[in-house]
Amino acid sequence: MASRSEPIRPRHSRNRGGLVVLLLAVPVVLPLLVSTYARVDPTIAGIPFFFWYQLALIPVSVVFLLIAYRLVASSGRDRREQRGQDEGDVR
Amino acid sequence: MKEDVDAVALVIFLFFFVLVTGMGFLASRWRRAEALDNLDEWGLGGRGFGTFVAWFLIGGDLYTAYTFVAVPALLYAGSAVGFFAVPYTIIVYPIIFVFLPRLWSVSHRHGYVTPADFVQGRYDSRGLSLAVAFTGILATMPYIALQLVGIQVVLEVMGIGGTEESSLIEKDLPLFVAFAFLAAYTYSSGLRAPALIAFVKDTLIYLVIIVAVIYLPIHLGGWDDIFGAAQSKIDTANAAAVDAGQPPAAALVPGDAANWAYASLALGSALALFMYPHSITAVLSTKSRNVIRRNAALLPAYSFLLGLLALLGYVAIAAGVEVSNAQQAIPQLFENEFPGWFAGIAFAAIAIGALVPAAIMSIAAANLWTRNIYKSFLNRDATPQQEAQQSKVVSLVVKLGALIFVLVLPDEFAINFQLLGGIWILQTLPAIVFGLYTRWFHRWALLSGWAVGMAYGTIVAYQQPSPTKPDVLHFGSPTALLPFADTTKVYIALTAFVLNVAVAVIVTLLLRSANTPAGVDQTNPEDYYADSGDPGVAMTTVQAEGDVATGGPGQSSSRDGR
C-alpha cells in the first residue's frame, strides 16, 4: 500500500479551497449580522423586512453552496484523474 | 378545550399511521443486504444512501415534529426570537459542507459508526470517547421525549387520549401504542425504516404547509392583517406586563438588546446540531462525500418550509386561535380552519414527523452505547452480531426511557433537558471537529475543557429565571448575561463552548510542556480525504472484509493497537 503515502491533493486545490471557504463564509456571516435586518420596513405584501429578508437569505445561501459544490466536485474529478495516472490501478 | 373527535380526521390519521407502520416493517427488505445483523447494516442502513434518499432522511431527521410545533408556538406566544430557527438552519449547511465530508472519510476508512469511535481512534483515549458517547446519549434522550410531546399535542387537539382527569394509562394509551409500533419496526429494520418513512413524512409536511401558507393568508385577509393582529396581541401583552411591573418582553422584531441573543442562538444551535449523534448517523449512512455536499446545498429547502411554518404562529393569532398551551396553537389552527380530512392529513404529518427522528435518535444513541460503552468497557471482543443485537435491544431501552420521561415527568422537564442537551452536546465539538483538522490538542485537555463547559453550562442554565413567567425560577431561558456585561445576553451553549476551548488550549500547553503521553493516533492525514472507491473505504461489508484480509486499513486492523 505504498501508494497511499503519495500526495493525493492536486497542487491547485489549496487556492481553490480558499475560494470555497470564502464562498461558504457568506451564508454564515450574513444571518449573524442581526442589526442589519432587525427592522419592520420595507415590508413586502405585508410581511416585515425582518421575516422576508431571512427567508430570502435561504435561496441566496443555496446559490453560494451550489457554486462551492461545483468547485469541489470538479477538483475531486481532477484529483481522481491525477491519481489514476500517478498510481495506476490501485484496486 | 376538549371537544368531540372528528371521525374523518381520525380515519385519515389512522390510515397514514397504518401505512407507515407497514412500511417500517417492510423496510428490512428494502435495499436488501445479505444480513442485517451488524451495525453497518442495522445502524447505518448499509452506508449506501444516495442524494435522493439522504435528502429525505437527513431532512426528516433535522426538522422534527417538535420543531414544527415549538417554533411557531414561540411566535404565537409573541417571541420573534423564535424565528432564529431560520438563520440557524441557514448557517448549519456551510458547516456541514466543510467538516462532515472529513468525518465521513475517516469513518469509512476505519469503520467508525459513531463520533465517539472517531475520538477513540484519533486520541487513543477511552475516557474522552466515553465523555463524547455519554454526552450524546444524555442529550438525545430528552430530544426523543420531545418528539413524543409533539405527538401528544396532536392527540390532545384531535380529542383522543382522554382528559386531564383520566388515569395515566387511559390518557396516554394511543401514545403508548404508537410508540410500541415504532419500537418494533426500528428493532427489525434499523435505519432503513425511518429512511423509507421519511418519504411519506416529508411529502405530507410539504403538502400541508404549502396549502396552509397559500390558503390561510388569502382567507384571513392577507399578511398585512396577520401581522397587524400579531402586533396588537404583542401590544396587549406588553401593556399587561408593564402594568404588572415587568419589562415588556414581546416584540414583532427583536430589539437591539436581543440582537446578540438572536445571533448567538443561531450560531450555537448550528454548531451543536451536527454534534448530535442522530445527525452524524444520518450523514454516515450516505454513500460518498459528494452526497453530503450536494445535500448541504439542497437541504435548505426545508429551512424555507420551517420559516413559512414559523409564520403560521402569527397566522394562528390572526385566526383567533385560543389555547392555554402555546404548543397546541398549530394543530388547533388546522382543526379550526380546515375540513376534517385535511386536518387529519396535517395531524398525520406532525405525528409521522415525530416518528422518523425518534427512530433515528434511538438508533444513534444505541450505537453509542454499543460501540463506546459496551464494546469499549464491557465486552471488548464483541462480534458484529453481538454489537447489532446489543444496539437493537438498547434502542428499545432508550425509547422506553423517553416514554417514561414524557409520561411520568412534567413536560417542562423534557423541555429543560432539551435546552441543556443543546448546551451539553456543543461541548463535544472540540474533540470531534478540531480533531478532524489537528492533533495539537491533548486528549486530557479536551476532556478538561469538556468537563468545564458541561459544568458551567449546566449551572448557568439552572440559574436562569423565565423572562415571561415569574413562577419559573430555573431553566427559564437559553440565554444568559454575558460575563462582565450589563445587558448583552447570549446563548449559554456558546459561552460554555468558548470557556471549553480556552481550558483545552491552556491545559494542552501545560501537558505538552510536561511531555505527558498523547496516545497513538490511528488515523493518517490522507484518511480525511478518502472517497468511495478509494482503497480501504468500506462501501459494503463484504468489501471491508476483503480489505482486512489483504492487510488493508479495514475495520479490525484499526481497532487492534490500543
XYZ file of C-alpha atoms in Angstrom, chain A residues 1 3-6 8-9 14 20-21 23-29 31-40 43-59 61-70 72-74 76-77 79-80 83 87 90-91, chain B residues 75 80 83-84 86-87 90-91 93-95 97-98 102 109 222-224 227 252-256 258-260 262-264 266-267 289-290 293-294 296-298 300-301 303-305 307-308 311 314 524 526-527 529-537 543 547 551-553:
130
model
C 0.000 0.000 0.000
C 0.759 4.349 -2.991
C -1.211 5.714 -0.049
C 1.690 7.894 1.027
C 1.592 9.742 -2.325
C -3.376 12.889 -3.201
C -4.412 16.541 -3.296
C -5.294 24.952 -1.808
C -14.607 27.649 -1.346
C -14.210 28.790 2.260
C -17.995 31.334 -0.707
C -19.225 29.394 2.306
C -18.482 32.249 4.706
C -21.181 34.388 3.065
C -24.180 32.282 4.189
C -22.657 32.015 7.677
C -21.892 35.700 8.190
C -27.520 35.774 9.042
C -25.322 36.679 12.030
C -25.467 40.420 11.271
C -28.811 40.735 13.005
C -28.680 44.520 13.334
C -28.693 44.806 9.517
C -32.133 43.247 9.267
C -33.909 43.593 12.629
C -36.489 46.113 11.404
C -40.022 46.234 10.076
C -42.462 45.315 4.005
C -43.349 43.046 1.079
C -47.018 42.094 0.760
C -47.427 42.981 4.411
C -44.528 40.823 5.624
C -41.986 42.826 7.691
C -38.404 43.087 6.396
C -37.099 41.016 9.299
C -39.030 37.965 8.119
C -38.850 38.186 4.340
C -35.158 39.076 4.356
C -34.288 35.922 6.279
C -36.488 33.820 4.024
C -34.740 35.414 1.029
C -31.336 34.525 2.520
C -32.188 30.842 2.083
C -32.087 30.806 -1.755
C -27.237 30.596 0.615
C -28.208 27.813 -1.794
C -26.556 29.695 -4.688
C -23.295 30.046 -2.758
C -23.389 26.407 -1.650
C -24.027 25.202 -5.195
C -21.091 27.200 -6.598
C -18.885 25.810 -3.816
C -20.152 22.329 -4.599
C -19.319 22.728 -8.310
C -15.187 20.994 -5.013
C -16.776 18.343 -7.232
C -14.641 19.341 -10.230
C -12.420 15.943 -6.893
C -12.520 14.765 -10.519
C -7.779 14.524 -8.109
C -9.200 11.226 -9.262
C -4.187 9.821 -9.027
C -0.703 5.280 -9.175
C -4.669 0.579 -7.112
C -7.553 -1.811 -6.674
C -44.041 33.225 17.603
C -39.908 36.867 17.478
C -37.574 32.852 14.307
C -33.864 32.227 14.968
C -34.325 30.156 10.185
C -30.819 31.700 10.368
C -29.032 28.574 7.050
C -25.734 28.644 8.942
C -25.243 23.883 5.885
C -21.908 25.569 5.110
C -20.662 23.970 8.333
C -20.267 21.166 3.781
C -16.852 21.834 5.274
C -13.836 14.696 6.506
C -11.671 4.125 6.253
C -53.564 38.909 3.723
C -50.262 39.134 5.614
C -50.968 42.802 6.461
C -49.028 40.904 11.222
C -42.629 41.639 16.430
C -38.993 42.262 15.532
C -36.218 41.696 18.097
C -34.925 44.967 19.542
C -31.258 46.000 19.708
C -31.849 40.941 21.566
C -29.520 41.016 18.539
C -26.718 39.155 20.267
C -30.603 36.029 18.286
C -27.247 35.651 16.511
C -25.698 33.511 19.250
C -28.477 30.738 15.601
C -24.712 30.122 15.621
C -18.546 12.635 0.179
C -20.304 14.370 -2.669
C -22.015 18.199 -0.079
C -24.837 18.035 -2.598
C -25.800 20.579 2.087
C -26.786 22.618 -0.957
C -30.239 21.038 -1.331
C -32.045 24.473 2.799
C -35.350 23.824 1.001
C -35.406 25.771 6.044
C -37.764 27.668 3.781
C -40.533 25.354 4.863
C -39.677 29.680 8.019
C -43.145 29.554 6.478
C -45.098 32.389 10.403
C -48.815 34.635 13.682
C -3.415 9.053 8.645
C -4.969 11.095 3.779
C -7.770 9.235 5.583
C -9.918 12.805 2.008
C -10.801 9.198 1.184
C -13.860 8.829 -1.025
C -15.969 5.899 -2.146
C -13.933 3.717 -4.478
C -10.677 4.604 -2.717
C -8.686 1.807 -1.116
C -9.894 0.894 2.334
C -13.209 2.732 2.114
C -15.568 -5.186 0.674
C -9.502 -5.158 2.918
C -3.876 -6.242 5.264
C -5.570 -3.011 4.225
C -6.754 -0.430 6.726
